Amino acid sequence: MRRNETDSTGARCPRQGYACRVSSLPDEHQDIAEALRLYALELQRAAHAAAIAERHEEQAEHPPASMRPFRQRMATLHRTIEARHRACARLHRLYALRLQKWRATGGGTRRPVFMAAVADQLRVRSAAVVLYDDEQRELLTATSDAVAQTVHELETVIGTGPALDIAAGRDQVLANDRDFARLWPELGAALADLGVRTVLAVPLRAASRRLGALCLYSRSAVLTDDAVTGADRVADVLANTVLLAGSSTDAAPGDLSLRGALFDDADYLTDVNQAAGVVAVQCCCDPDTALTLLRARAFAESVPLPVLSRRVLEEGYRLC
């Protein structure tokens, strides 16, 4: 089975270094039931955090006075955790509602994806999550629709764009169509052709580590307050609840075993990184130069970077 082809369940199965979750799906509504289960679970976790916060708030005024700062910090921490779980619950509920609506209409259109619920929550047209490793090499991406997917593919080929700006250390990228040509000359024209007028990107952070970027694409020249104020909150939820909940704790070193609705719809870039290694050997260059060569050839031939990478790996295509 090739990468991102579907198995009998309809889930994409990445290969080499990634574990694929396969279930028999005896009930066609299992995906809805799972989303609602996660919704209820997140509400339960939020209530648990709220109870702990309330206990510390009540105890903060009790002696000894030396314990007051600690209890206040614990109360603040658990209120933050409560808010995180409630926000995650809303995402799972939105996803379940989209699945229910799709099932009710007969499932004739494309199956809803989790990132579409993220776009709905933030009131934007399209959204994407991109994960990077510690060397800023892309691991996977999950997108809400064709617009977000196309923008991401172009950004990967061109080598500039909002997600890469975040990976390079920016804390926020907020730009409208007047800024596109200055920030990303090649990408800017494509954004305009796709009807994107505003882009917002923020980091995904877990503890002190930067995991990747959340990118929002809007057809409006001005983002709603929900998008601007909510992007960091949703990025926090994705990094610390959805992503961590989906990672396997017993995976072998070097493996990335990801489960859940977000990852069922993700595109993995292992091929690109492996192809860069092959090109590095072919052309006697370092991996970064090899990746640049891959991007340049993909751009010149108007071919998506993952497609060109598979040619290198499976067909012996040579760049040098």
PDB file of C-alpha atoms in Angstrom:
ATOM      1  CA  MET A   1       0.000   0.000   0.000  1.00  0.00           C
ATOM      2  CA  ARG A   2       1.372   3.392  -0.967  1.00  0.00           C
ATOM      3  CA  ARG A   3       1.527   6.245   1.501  1.00  0.00           C
ATOM      4  CA  ASN A   4      -1.793   8.011   2.080  1.00  0.00           C
ATOM      5  CA  GLU A   5      -3.721   5.379   0.187  1.00  0.00           C
ATOM      6  CA  THR A   6      -6.666   4.201   2.209  1.00  0.00           C
ATOM      7  CA  ASP A   7      -7.169   0.862   3.884  1.00  0.00           C
ATOM      8  CA  SER A   8     -10.506  -0.900   4.218  1.00  0.00           C
ATOM      9  CA  THR A   9     -11.562   1.518   6.944  1.00  0.00           C
ATOM     10  CA  GLY A  10     -10.965   4.607   4.826  1.00  0.00           C
ATOM     11  CA  ALA A  11      -8.046   5.715   7.026  1.00  0.00           C
ATOM     12  CA  ARG A  12      -4.767   6.715   5.400  1.00  0.00           C
ATOM     13  CA  CYS A  13      -1.895   4.354   6.143  1.00  0.00           C
ATOM     14  CA  PRO A  14       1.547   5.976   6.241  1.00  0.00           C
ATOM     15  CA  ARG A  15       4.468   3.597   5.939  1.00  0.00           C
ATOM     16  CA  GLN A  16       7.966   3.247   7.354  1.00  0.00           C
ATOM     17  CA  GLY A  17       8.288   4.621  10.872  1.00  0.00           C
ATOM     18  CA  TYR A  18       4.604   5.368  11.387  1.00  0.00           C
ATOM     19  CA  ALA A  19       2.020   3.137  12.980  1.00  0.00           C
ATOM     20  CA  CYS A  20      -1.333   2.875  11.255  1.00  0.00           C
ATOM     21  CA  ARG A  21      -4.466   2.405  13.316  1.00  0.00           C
ATOM     22  CA  VAL A  22      -6.733  -0.110  11.604  1.00  0.00           C
ATOM     23  CA  SER A  23     -10.180  -0.992  12.885  1.00  0.00           C
ATOM     24  CA  SER A  24     -12.971  -3.014  11.382  1.00  0.00           C
ATOM     25  CA  LEU A  25     -15.526  -0.206  11.764  1.00  0.00           C
ATOM     26  CA  PRO A  26     -18.503  -2.545  12.245  1.00  0.00           C
ATOM     27  CA  ASP A  27     -20.744   0.486  12.748  1.00  0.00           C
ATOM     28  CA  GLU A  28     -20.685   3.177  10.065  1.00  0.00           C
ATOM     29  CA  HIS A  29     -21.307   5.757  12.793  1.00  0.00           C
ATOM     30  CA  GLN A  30     -18.284   4.742  14.851  1.00  0.00           C
ATOM     31  CA  ASP A  31     -16.463   7.972  13.951  1.00  0.00           C
ATOM     32  CA  ILE A  32     -19.346  10.018  15.362  1.00  0.00           C
ATOM     33  CA  ALA A  33     -19.456   7.915  18.513  1.00  0.00           C
ATOM     34  CA  GLU A  34     -15.697   8.336  18.978  1.00  0.00           C
ATOM     35  CA  ALA A  35     -15.909  12.116  18.561  1.00  0.00           C
ATOM     36  CA  LEU A  36     -18.731  12.294  21.097  1.00  0.00           C
ATOM     37  CA  ARG A  37     -16.791  10.032  23.478  1.00  0.00           C
ATOM     38  CA  LEU A  38     -13.817  12.381  23.305  1.00  0.00           C
ATOM     39  CA  TYR A  39     -16.153  15.355  23.787  1.00  0.00           C
ATOM     40  CA  ALA A  40     -17.513  13.818  26.992  1.00  0.00           C
ATOM     41  CA  LEU A  41     -14.029  12.821  28.138  1.00  0.00           C
ATOM     42  CA  GLU A  42     -12.694  16.351  27.712  1.00  0.00           C
ATOM     43  CA  LEU A  43     -15.634  17.766  29.661  1.00  0.00           C
ATOM     44  CA  GLN A  44     -14.887  15.262  32.420  1.00  0.00           C
ATOM     45  CA  ARG A  45     -11.241  16.298  32.480  1.00  0.00           C
ATOM     46  CA  ALA A  46     -12.267  19.962  32.564  1.00  0.00           C
ATOM     47  CA  ALA A  47     -14.558  19.326  35.540  1.00  0.00           C
ATOM     48  CA  HIS A  48     -11.756  17.497  37.353  1.00  0.00           C
ATOM     49  CA  ALA A  49      -9.344  20.397  36.795  1.00  0.00           C
ATOM     50  CA  ALA A  50     -12.027  22.870  37.890  1.00  0.00           C
ATOM     51  CA  ALA A  51     -12.563  20.957  41.138  1.00  0.00           C
ATOM     52  CA  ILE A  52      -8.844  21.039  41.920  1.00  0.00           C
ATOM     53  CA  ALA A  53      -8.676  24.763  41.102  1.00  0.00           C
ATOM     54  CA  GLU A  54     -11.677  25.472  43.316  1.00  0.00           C
ATOM     55  CA  ARG A  55     -10.118  23.598  46.224  1.00  0.00           C
ATOM     56  CA  HIS A  56      -6.903  25.614  45.960  1.00  0.00           C
ATOM     57  CA  GLU A  57      -8.888  28.860  45.634  1.00  0.00           C
ATOM     58  CA  GLU A  58     -10.775  28.072  48.829  1.00  0.00           C
ATOM     59  CA  GLN A  59      -7.600  27.124  50.669  1.00  0.00           C
ATOM     60  CA  ALA A  60      -5.665  30.192  49.520  1.00  0.00           C
ATOM     61  CA  GLU A  61      -7.070  32.306  52.362  1.00  0.00           C
ATOM     62  CA  HIS A  62      -6.426  29.677  55.002  1.00  0.00           C
ATOM     63  CA  PRO A  63      -3.281  29.648  57.163  1.00  0.00           C
ATOM     64  CA  PRO A  64      -0.409  29.334  56.958  1.00  0.00           C
ATOM     65  CA  ALA A  65       0.134  32.479  54.909  1.00  0.00           C
ATOM     66  CA  SER A  66       3.327  31.024  53.444  1.00  0.00           C
ATOM     67  CA  MET A  67       1.225  28.539  51.437  1.00  0.00           C
ATOM     68  CA  ARG A  68      -0.907  31.232  49.793  1.00  0.00           C
ATOM     69  CA  PRO A  69       1.353  31.880  46.741  1.00  0.00           C
ATOM     70  CA  PHE A  70       1.621  28.140  46.057  1.00  0.00           C
ATOM     71  CA  ARG A  71      -2.152  27.628  46.275  1.00  0.00           C
ATOM     72  CA  GLN A  72      -2.787  30.616  44.030  1.00  0.00           C
ATOM     73  CA  ARG A  73      -0.354  29.267  41.442  1.00  0.00           C
ATOM     74  CA  MET A  74      -1.994  25.849  41.567  1.00  0.00           C
ATOM     75  CA  ALA A  75      -5.435  27.405  41.188  1.00  0.00           C
ATOM     76  CA  THR A  76      -4.292  29.407  38.162  1.00  0.00           C
ATOM     77  CA  LEU A  77      -2.632  26.361  36.623  1.00  0.00           C
ATOM     78  CA  HIS A  78      -5.723  24.194  36.921  1.00  0.00           C
ATOM     79  CA  ARG A  79      -8.012  26.940  35.624  1.00  0.00           C
ATOM     80  CA  THR A  80      -5.760  27.016  32.549  1.00  0.00           C
ATOM     81  CA  ILE A  81      -6.016  23.241  32.227  1.00  0.00           C
ATOM     82  CA  GLU A  82      -9.800  23.470  32.633  1.00  0.00           C
ATOM     83  CA  ALA A  83     -10.065  26.029  29.835  1.00  0.00           C
ATOM     84  CA  ARG A  84      -7.831  23.885  27.598  1.00  0.00           C
ATOM     85  CA  HIS A  85     -10.030  20.816  28.037  1.00  0.00           C
ATOM     86  CA  ARG A  86     -13.238  22.786  27.478  1.00  0.00           C
ATOM     87  CA  ALA A  87     -11.834  24.235  24.260  1.00  0.00           C
ATOM     88  CA  CYS A  88     -10.815  20.738  23.140  1.00  0.00           C
ATOM     89  CA  ALA A  89     -14.319  19.476  23.949  1.00  0.00           C
ATOM     90  CA  ARG A  90     -15.810  22.151  21.689  1.00  0.00           C
ATOM     91  CA  LEU A  91     -13.585  21.002  18.815  1.00  0.00           C
ATOM     92  CA  HIS A  92     -14.653  17.367  19.219  1.00  0.00           C
ATOM     93  CA  ARG A  93     -18.317  18.427  19.416  1.00  0.00           C
ATOM     94  CA  LEU A  94     -18.027  20.515  16.248  1.00  0.00           C
ATOM     95  CA  TYR A  95     -16.357  17.601  14.504  1.00  0.00           C
ATOM     96  CA  ALA A  96     -19.132  15.230  15.625  1.00  0.00           C
ATOM     97  CA  LEU A  97     -21.806  17.654  14.405  1.00  0.00           C
ATOM     98  CA  ARG A  98     -20.122  17.919  10.998  1.00  0.00           C
ATOM     99  CA  LEU A  99     -19.962  14.126  10.764  1.00  0.00           C
ATOM    100  CA  GLN A 100     -23.630  13.811  11.753  1.00  0.00           C
ATOM    101  CA  LYS A 101     -24.680  16.340   9.122  1.00  0.00           C
ATOM    102  CA  TRP A 102     -22.592  14.544   6.499  1.00  0.00           C
ATOM    103  CA  ARG A 103     -24.103  11.159   7.390  1.00  0.00           C
ATOM    104  CA  ALA A 104     -27.615  12.636   7.346  1.00  0.00           C
ATOM    105  CA  THR A 105     -27.135  13.892   3.782  1.00  0.00           C
ATOM    106  CA  GLY A 106     -26.048  10.461   2.584  1.00  0.00           C
ATOM    107  CA  GLY A 107     -22.269  10.982   2.623  1.00  0.00           C
ATOM    108  CA  GLY A 108     -22.181  11.993  -1.030  1.00  0.00           C
ATOM    109  CA  THR A 109     -19.575  14.691  -0.524  1.00  0.00           C
ATOM    110  CA  ARG A 110     -16.057  14.485   0.917  1.00  0.00           C
ATOM    111  CA  ARG A 111     -15.991  13.147   4.465  1.00  0.00           C
ATOM    112  CA  PRO A 112     -15.478  15.963   7.016  1.00  0.00           C
ATOM    113  CA  VAL A 113     -11.998  16.234   8.493  1.00  0.00           C
ATOM    114  CA  PHE A 114     -11.015  17.339  11.980  1.00  0.00           C
ATOM    115  CA  MET A 115      -9.247  20.476  10.754  1.00  0.00           C
ATOM    116  CA  ALA A 116     -12.532  21.705   9.290  1.00  0.00           C
ATOM    117  CA  ALA A 117     -13.833  21.841  12.861  1.00  0.00           C
ATOM    118  CA  VAL A 118     -10.796  23.964  13.755  1.00  0.00           C
ATOM    119  CA  ALA A 119     -11.626  26.347  10.893  1.00  0.00           C
ATOM    120  CA  ASP A 120     -15.250  26.500  12.070  1.00  0.00           C
ATOM    121  CA  GLN A 121     -14.222  27.217  15.646  1.00  0.00           C
ATOM    122  CA  LEU A 122     -12.052  30.147  14.525  1.00  0.00           C
ATOM    123  CA  ARG A 123     -14.519  31.351  11.864  1.00  0.00           C
ATOM    124  CA  VAL A 124     -12.098  31.164   8.953  1.00  0.00           C
ATOM    125  CA  ARG A 125     -12.393  29.501   5.556  1.00  0.00           C
ATOM    126  CA  SER A 126      -9.399  27.155   5.821  1.00  0.00           C
ATOM    127  CA  ALA A 127      -6.883  25.894   8.374  1.00  0.00           C
ATOM    128  CA  ALA A 128      -3.766  23.748   8.450  1.00  0.00           C
ATOM    129  CA  VAL A 129      -1.503  22.208  11.075  1.00  0.00           C
ATOM    130  CA  VAL A 130       2.120  21.515  10.156  1.00  0.00           C
ATOM    131  CA  LEU A 131       4.477  19.603  12.456  1.00  0.00           C
ATOM    132  CA  TYR A 132       8.262  19.902  12.282  1.00  0.00           C
ATOM    133  CA  ASP A 133      11.100  18.050  13.941  1.00  0.00           C
ATOM    134  CA  ASP A 134      13.854  19.776  15.914  1.00  0.00           C
ATOM    135  CA  GLU A 135      15.758  20.496  12.685  1.00  0.00           C
ATOM    136  CA  GLN A 136      12.727  22.181  11.075  1.00  0.00           C
ATOM    137  CA  ARG A 137      12.075  19.261   8.753  1.00  0.00           C
ATOM    138  CA  GLU A 138       8.394  18.727   8.125  1.00  0.00           C
ATOM    139  CA  LEU A 139       6.853  15.603   9.617  1.00  0.00           C
ATOM    140  CA  LEU A 140       3.217  15.883   8.633  1.00  0.00           C
ATOM    141  CA  THR A 141       0.424  18.257   7.756  1.00  0.00           C
ATOM    142  CA  ALA A 142      -3.329  18.158   8.259  1.00  0.00           C
ATOM    143  CA  THR A 143      -5.576  20.537   6.315  1.00  0.00           C
ATOM    144  CA  SER A 144      -9.238  21.486   6.372  1.00  0.00           C
ATOM    145  CA  ASP A 145      -9.839  21.692   2.627  1.00  0.00           C
ATOM    146  CA  ALA A 146      -8.334  22.001  -0.854  1.00  0.00           C
ATOM    147  CA  VAL A 147      -7.351  25.653  -0.344  1.00  0.00           C
ATOM    148  CA  ALA A 148      -5.261  24.922   2.757  1.00  0.00           C
ATOM    149  CA  GLN A 149      -3.780  21.855   1.073  1.00  0.00           C
ATOM    150  CA  THR A 150      -2.791  23.812  -2.037  1.00  0.00           C
ATOM    151  CA  VAL A 151      -1.221  26.639  -0.021  1.00  0.00           C
ATOM    152  CA  HIS A 152       0.768  24.136   1.980  1.00  0.00           C
ATOM    153  CA  GLU A 153       2.007  22.263  -1.089  1.00  0.00           C
ATOM    154  CA  LEU A 154       3.124  25.533  -2.687  1.00  0.00           C
ATOM    155  CA  GLU A 155       4.856  26.627   0.516  1.00  0.00           C
ATOM    156  CA  THR A 156       6.691  23.301   0.668  1.00  0.00           C
ATOM    157  CA  VAL A 157       7.883  23.578  -2.928  1.00  0.00           C
ATOM    158  CA  ILE A 158       8.771  27.280  -2.847  1.00  0.00           C
ATOM    159  CA  GLY A 159      10.398  27.126   0.570  1.00  0.00           C
ATOM    160  CA  THR A 160       8.790  30.275   2.004  1.00  0.00           C
ATOM    161  CA  GLY A 161       5.485  30.955   3.701  1.00  0.00           C
ATOM    162  CA  PRO A 162       3.719  31.436   7.040  1.00  0.00           C
ATOM    163  CA  ALA A 163       4.275  27.928   8.453  1.00  0.00           C
ATOM    164  CA  LEU A 164       7.992  28.088   7.658  1.00  0.00           C
ATOM    165  CA  ASP A 165       8.193  31.550   9.240  1.00  0.00           C
ATOM    166  CA  ILE A 166       6.766  30.085  12.438  1.00  0.00           C
ATOM    167  CA  ALA A 167       9.162  27.115  12.258  1.00  0.00           C
ATOM    168  CA  ALA A 168      12.034  29.600  11.946  1.00  0.00           C
ATOM    169  CA  GLY A 169      11.059  31.257  15.242  1.00  0.00           C
ATOM    170  CA  ARG A 170       8.322  33.826  14.571  1.00  0.00           C
ATOM    171  CA  ASP A 171       5.726  34.037  17.348  1.00  0.00           C
ATOM    172  CA  GLN A 172       2.958  35.198  15.030  1.00  0.00           C
ATOM    173  CA  VAL A 173       2.438  35.891  11.345  1.00  0.00           C
ATOM    174  CA  LEU A 174      -0.525  38.111  10.485  1.00  0.00           C
ATOM    175  CA  ALA A 175      -0.651  39.400   6.930  1.00  0.00           C
ATOM    176  CA  ASN A 176      -3.240  40.491   4.402  1.00  0.00           C
ATOM    177  CA  ASP A 177      -3.110  40.664   0.617  1.00  0.00           C
ATOM    178  CA  ARG A 178      -1.230  43.980   0.688  1.00  0.00           C
ATOM    179  CA  ASP A 179       1.643  42.230   2.495  1.00  0.00           C
ATOM    180  CA  PHE A 180       1.828  38.990   0.504  1.00  0.00           C
ATOM    181  CA  ALA A 181       4.145  40.139  -2.286  1.00  0.00           C
ATOM    182  CA  ARG A 182       6.607  41.645   0.194  1.00  0.00           C
ATOM    183  CA  LEU A 183       6.658  38.675   2.562  1.00  0.00           C
ATOM    184  CA  TRP A 184       6.433  35.790   0.082  1.00  0.00           C
ATOM    185  CA  PRO A 185       6.889  36.991  -3.530  1.00  0.00           C
ATOM    186  CA  GLU A 186       6.226  33.635  -5.217  1.00  0.00           C
ATOM    187  CA  LEU A 187       3.540  32.464  -2.804  1.00  0.00           C
ATOM    188  CA  GLY A 188       1.729  35.805  -2.710  1.00  0.00           C
ATOM    189  CA  ALA A 189       0.343  35.569  -6.243  1.00  0.00           C
ATOM    190  CA  ALA A 190      -0.888  32.036  -5.599  1.00  0.00           C
ATOM    191  CA  LEU A 191      -2.653  33.129  -2.412  1.00  0.00           C
ATOM    192  CA  ALA A 192      -4.478  35.809  -4.379  1.00  0.00           C
ATOM    193  CA  ASP A 193      -5.471  33.286  -7.065  1.00  0.00           C
ATOM    194  CA  LEU A 194      -6.921  31.036  -4.367  1.00  0.00           C
ATOM    195  CA  GLY A 195      -8.975  33.886  -2.964  1.00  0.00           C
ATOM    196  CA  VAL A 196      -6.980  34.118   0.273  1.00  0.00           C
ATOM    197  CA  ARG A 197      -6.856  37.689   1.541  1.00  0.00           C
ATOM    198  CA  THR A 198      -5.579  37.208   5.106  1.00  0.00           C
ATOM    199  CA  VAL A 199      -3.198  34.718   6.703  1.00  0.00           C
ATOM    200  CA  LEU A 200      -2.652  34.120  10.418  1.00  0.00           C
ATOM    201  CA  ALA A 201      -0.082  31.623  11.733  1.00  0.00           C
ATOM    202  CA  VAL A 202       0.898  30.848  15.328  1.00  0.00           C
ATOM    203  CA  PRO A 203       3.209  28.241  16.911  1.00  0.00           C
ATOM    204  CA  LEU A 204       2.184  24.918  18.403  1.00  0.00           C
ATOM    205  CA  ARG A 205       4.028  24.647  21.708  1.00  0.00           C
ATOM    206  CA  ALA A 206       4.194  21.868  24.290  1.00  0.00           C
ATOM    207  CA  ALA A 207       6.146  22.827  27.401  1.00  0.00           C
ATOM    208  CA  SER A 208       9.202  24.657  26.017  1.00  0.00           C
ATOM    209  CA  ARG A 209       9.248  22.837  22.689  1.00  0.00           C
ATOM    210  CA  ARG A 210       7.942  24.283  19.428  1.00  0.00           C
ATOM    211  CA  LEU A 211       6.168  21.475  17.561  1.00  0.00           C
ATOM    212  CA  GLY A 212       4.930  23.264  14.486  1.00  0.00           C
ATOM    213  CA  ALA A 213       2.426  25.819  13.241  1.00  0.00           C
ATOM    214  CA  LEU A 214      -1.300  26.437  13.026  1.00  0.00           C
ATOM    215  CA  CYS A 215      -2.110  28.408   9.864  1.00  0.00           C
ATOM    216  CA  LEU A 216      -5.446  30.096   9.127  1.00  0.00           C
ATOM    217  CA  TYR A 217      -6.517  31.353   5.693  1.00  0.00           C
ATOM    218  CA  SER A 218      -9.403  33.798   5.251  1.00  0.00           C
ATOM    219  CA  ARG A 219     -11.164  35.249   2.210  1.00  0.00           C
ATOM    220  CA  SER A 220     -11.874  38.393   4.224  1.00  0.00           C
ATOM    221  CA  ALA A 221      -9.479  41.333   4.409  1.00  0.00           C
ATOM    222  CA  VAL A 222     -10.044  41.487   8.178  1.00  0.00           C
ATOM    223  CA  LEU A 223     -10.086  38.483  10.479  1.00  0.00           C
ATOM    224  CA  THR A 224     -12.801  38.126  13.086  1.00  0.00           C
ATOM    225  CA  ASP A 225     -11.957  38.691  16.729  1.00  0.00           C
ATOM    226  CA  ASP A 226     -12.648  34.971  17.276  1.00  0.00           C
ATOM    227  CA  ALA A 227      -9.802  34.081  14.931  1.00  0.00           C
ATOM    228  CA  VAL A 228      -7.243  36.577  16.220  1.00  0.00           C
ATOM    229  CA  THR A 229      -7.882  36.013  19.926  1.00  0.00           C
ATOM    230  CA  GLY A 230      -8.636  32.311  19.594  1.00  0.00           C
ATOM    231  CA  ALA A 231      -5.740  31.138  17.413  1.00  0.00           C
ATOM    232  CA  ASP A 232      -3.247  30.860  20.275  1.00  0.00           C
ATOM    233  CA  ARG A 233      -5.825  29.097  22.447  1.00  0.00           C
ATOM    234  CA  VAL A 234      -6.670  26.547  19.745  1.00  0.00           C
ATOM    235  CA  ALA A 235      -2.966  26.045  18.971  1.00  0.00           C
ATOM    236  CA  ASP A 236      -2.433  25.331  22.673  1.00  0.00           C
ATOM    237  CA  VAL A 237      -5.275  22.805  22.608  1.00  0.00           C
ATOM    238  CA  LEU A 238      -3.936  21.071  19.508  1.00  0.00           C
ATOM    239  CA  ALA A 239      -0.390  20.880  20.880  1.00  0.00           C
ATOM    240  CA  ASN A 240      -1.155  19.879  24.458  1.00  0.00           C
ATOM    241  CA  THR A 241      -4.381  17.889  24.195  1.00  0.00           C
ATOM    242  CA  VAL A 242      -5.066  16.599  20.680  1.00  0.00           C
ATOM    243  CA  LEU A 243      -1.450  15.899  19.697  1.00  0.00           C
ATOM    244  CA  LEU A 244      -0.353  14.500  23.037  1.00  0.00           C
ATOM    245  CA  ALA A 245      -3.487  12.377  23.281  1.00  0.00           C
ATOM    246  CA  GLY A 246      -2.704  10.973  19.851  1.00  0.00           C
ATOM    247  CA  SER A 247       0.927  10.050  20.470  1.00  0.00           C
ATOM    248  CA  SER A 248       1.889   6.572  21.526  1.00  0.00           C
ATOM    249  CA  THR A 249       3.878   6.255  24.742  1.00  0.00           C
ATOM    250  CA  ASP A 250       5.216   2.820  23.874  1.00  0.00           C
ATOM    251  CA  ALA A 251       6.507   3.535  20.378  1.00  0.00           C
ATOM    252  CA  ALA A 252       9.992   2.387  19.506  1.00  0.00           C
ATOM    253  CA  PRO A 253      12.704   5.071  19.355  1.00  0.00           C
ATOM    254  CA  GLY A 254      12.480   6.954  16.089  1.00  0.00           C
ATOM    255  CA  ASP A 255       8.877   5.902  15.464  1.00  0.00           C
ATOM    256  CA  LEU A 256       5.984   8.347  15.519  1.00  0.00           C
ATOM    257  CA  SER A 257       2.748   6.483  16.254  1.00  0.00           C
ATOM    258  CA  LEU A 258      -0.153   8.901  15.993  1.00  0.00           C
ATOM    259  CA  ARG A 259      -3.807   8.076  16.393  1.00  0.00           C
ATOM    260  CA  GLY A 260      -7.031  10.017  16.239  1.00  0.00           C
ATOM    261  CA  ALA A 261      -9.155  12.039  13.850  1.00  0.00           C
ATOM    262  CA  LEU A 262      -6.498  14.691  13.222  1.00  0.00           C
ATOM    263  CA  PHE A 263      -3.955  12.090  12.127  1.00  0.00           C
ATOM    264  CA  ASP A 264      -6.335   9.960  10.077  1.00  0.00           C
ATOM    265  CA  ASP A 265      -6.462  12.870   7.625  1.00  0.00           C
ATOM    266  CA  ALA A 266      -2.799  13.862   7.824  1.00  0.00           C
ATOM    267  CA  ASP A 267      -0.200  13.768   5.061  1.00  0.00           C
ATOM    268  CA  TYR A 268       3.174  12.469   6.194  1.00  0.00           C
ATOM    269  CA  LEU A 269       6.389  13.777   4.650  1.00  0.00           C
ATOM    270  CA  THR A 270       8.683  10.866   5.429  1.00  0.00           C
ATOM    271  CA  ASP A 271       9.097  10.350   1.661  1.00  0.00           C
ATOM    272  CA  VAL A 272      10.363  13.901   1.219  1.00  0.00           C
ATOM    273  CA  ASN A 273      12.966  13.549   3.945  1.00  0.00           C
ATOM    274  CA  GLN A 274      14.051  10.136   2.672  1.00  0.00           C
ATOM    275  CA  ALA A 275      14.255  11.448  -0.895  1.00  0.00           C
ATOM    276  CA  ALA A 276      16.426  14.336   0.294  1.00  0.00           C
ATOM    277  CA  GLY A 277      18.829  11.755   1.705  1.00  0.00           C
ATOM    278  CA  VAL A 278      18.933   9.916  -1.627  1.00  0.00           C
ATOM    279  CA  VAL A 279      19.515  13.152  -3.556  1.00  0.00           C
ATOM    280  CA  ALA A 280      22.284  14.112  -1.114  1.00  0.00           C
ATOM    281  CA  VAL A 281      24.089  10.913  -2.076  1.00  0.00           C
ATOM    282  CA  GLN A 282      23.348  11.347  -5.802  1.00  0.00           C
ATOM    283  CA  CYS A 283      24.590  14.924  -5.895  1.00  0.00           C
ATOM    284  CA  CYS A 284      27.299  14.693  -3.196  1.00  0.00           C
ATOM    285  CA  CYS A 285      25.727  17.484  -1.153  1.00  0.00           C
ATOM    286  CA  ASP A 286      24.352  18.015   2.328  1.00  0.00           C
ATOM    287  CA  PRO A 287      20.655  17.247   3.127  1.00  0.00           C
ATOM    288  CA  ASP A 288      19.623  20.922   3.183  1.00  0.00           C
ATOM    289  CA  THR A 289      21.030  21.451  -0.305  1.00  0.00           C
ATOM    290  CA  ALA A 290      19.351  18.241  -1.449  1.00  0.00           C
ATOM    291  CA  LEU A 291      15.989  19.475  -0.171  1.00  0.00           C
ATOM    292  CA  THR A 292      16.543  22.762  -2.018  1.00  0.00           C
ATOM    293  CA  LEU A 293      17.230  20.817  -5.213  1.00  0.00           C
ATOM    294  CA  LEU A 294      14.058  18.784  -4.730  1.00  0.00           C
ATOM    295  CA  ARG A 295      12.012  21.930  -4.215  1.00  0.00           C
ATOM    296  CA  ALA A 296      13.538  23.614  -7.265  1.00  0.00           C
ATOM    297  CA  ARG A 297      12.821  20.616  -9.506  1.00  0.00           C
ATOM    298  CA  ALA A 298       9.267  20.291  -8.164  1.00  0.00           C
ATOM    299  CA  PHE A 299       8.687  23.989  -8.800  1.00  0.00           C
ATOM    300  CA  ALA A 300      10.163  23.836 -12.306  1.00  0.00           C
ATOM    301  CA  GLU A 301       8.047  20.819 -13.262  1.00  0.00           C
ATOM    302  CA  SER A 302       4.884  21.997 -11.408  1.00  0.00           C
ATOM    303  CA  VAL A 303       4.825  18.717  -9.498  1.00  0.00           C
ATOM    304  CA  PRO A 304       3.899  18.394  -5.799  1.00  0.00           C
ATOM    305  CA  LEU A 305       7.005  17.765  -3.724  1.00  0.00           C
ATOM    306  CA  PRO A 306       5.728  14.451  -2.253  1.00  0.00           C
ATOM    307  CA  VAL A 307       5.041  13.144  -5.794  1.00  0.00           C
ATOM    308  CA  LEU A 308       8.551  14.019  -6.968  1.00  0.00           C
ATOM    309  CA  SER A 309       9.988  12.440  -3.824  1.00  0.00           C
ATOM    310  CA  ARG A 310       8.194   9.171  -4.524  1.00  0.00           C
ATOM    311  CA  ARG A 311       9.675   9.190  -8.029  1.00  0.00           C
ATOM    312  CA  VAL A 312      13.133   9.466  -6.496  1.00  0.00           C
ATOM    313  CA  LEU A 313      12.472   6.651  -4.045  1.00  0.00           C
ATOM    314  CA  GLU A 314      10.417   4.258  -6.152  1.00  0.00           C
ATOM    315  CA  GLU A 315      11.417   4.949  -9.762  1.00  0.00           C
ATOM    316  CA  GLY A 316      15.078   5.839  -9.366  1.00  0.00           C
ATOM    317  CA  TYR A 317      14.503   9.389 -10.647  1.00  0.00           C
ATOM    318  CA  ARG A 318      17.788  11.326 -10.535  1.00  0.00           C
ATOM    319  CA  LEU A 319      18.320  15.041 -10.043  1.00  0.00           C
ATOM    320  CA  CYS A 320      22.056  14.903 -10.738  1.00  0.00           C
TER     321      CYS A 320
END
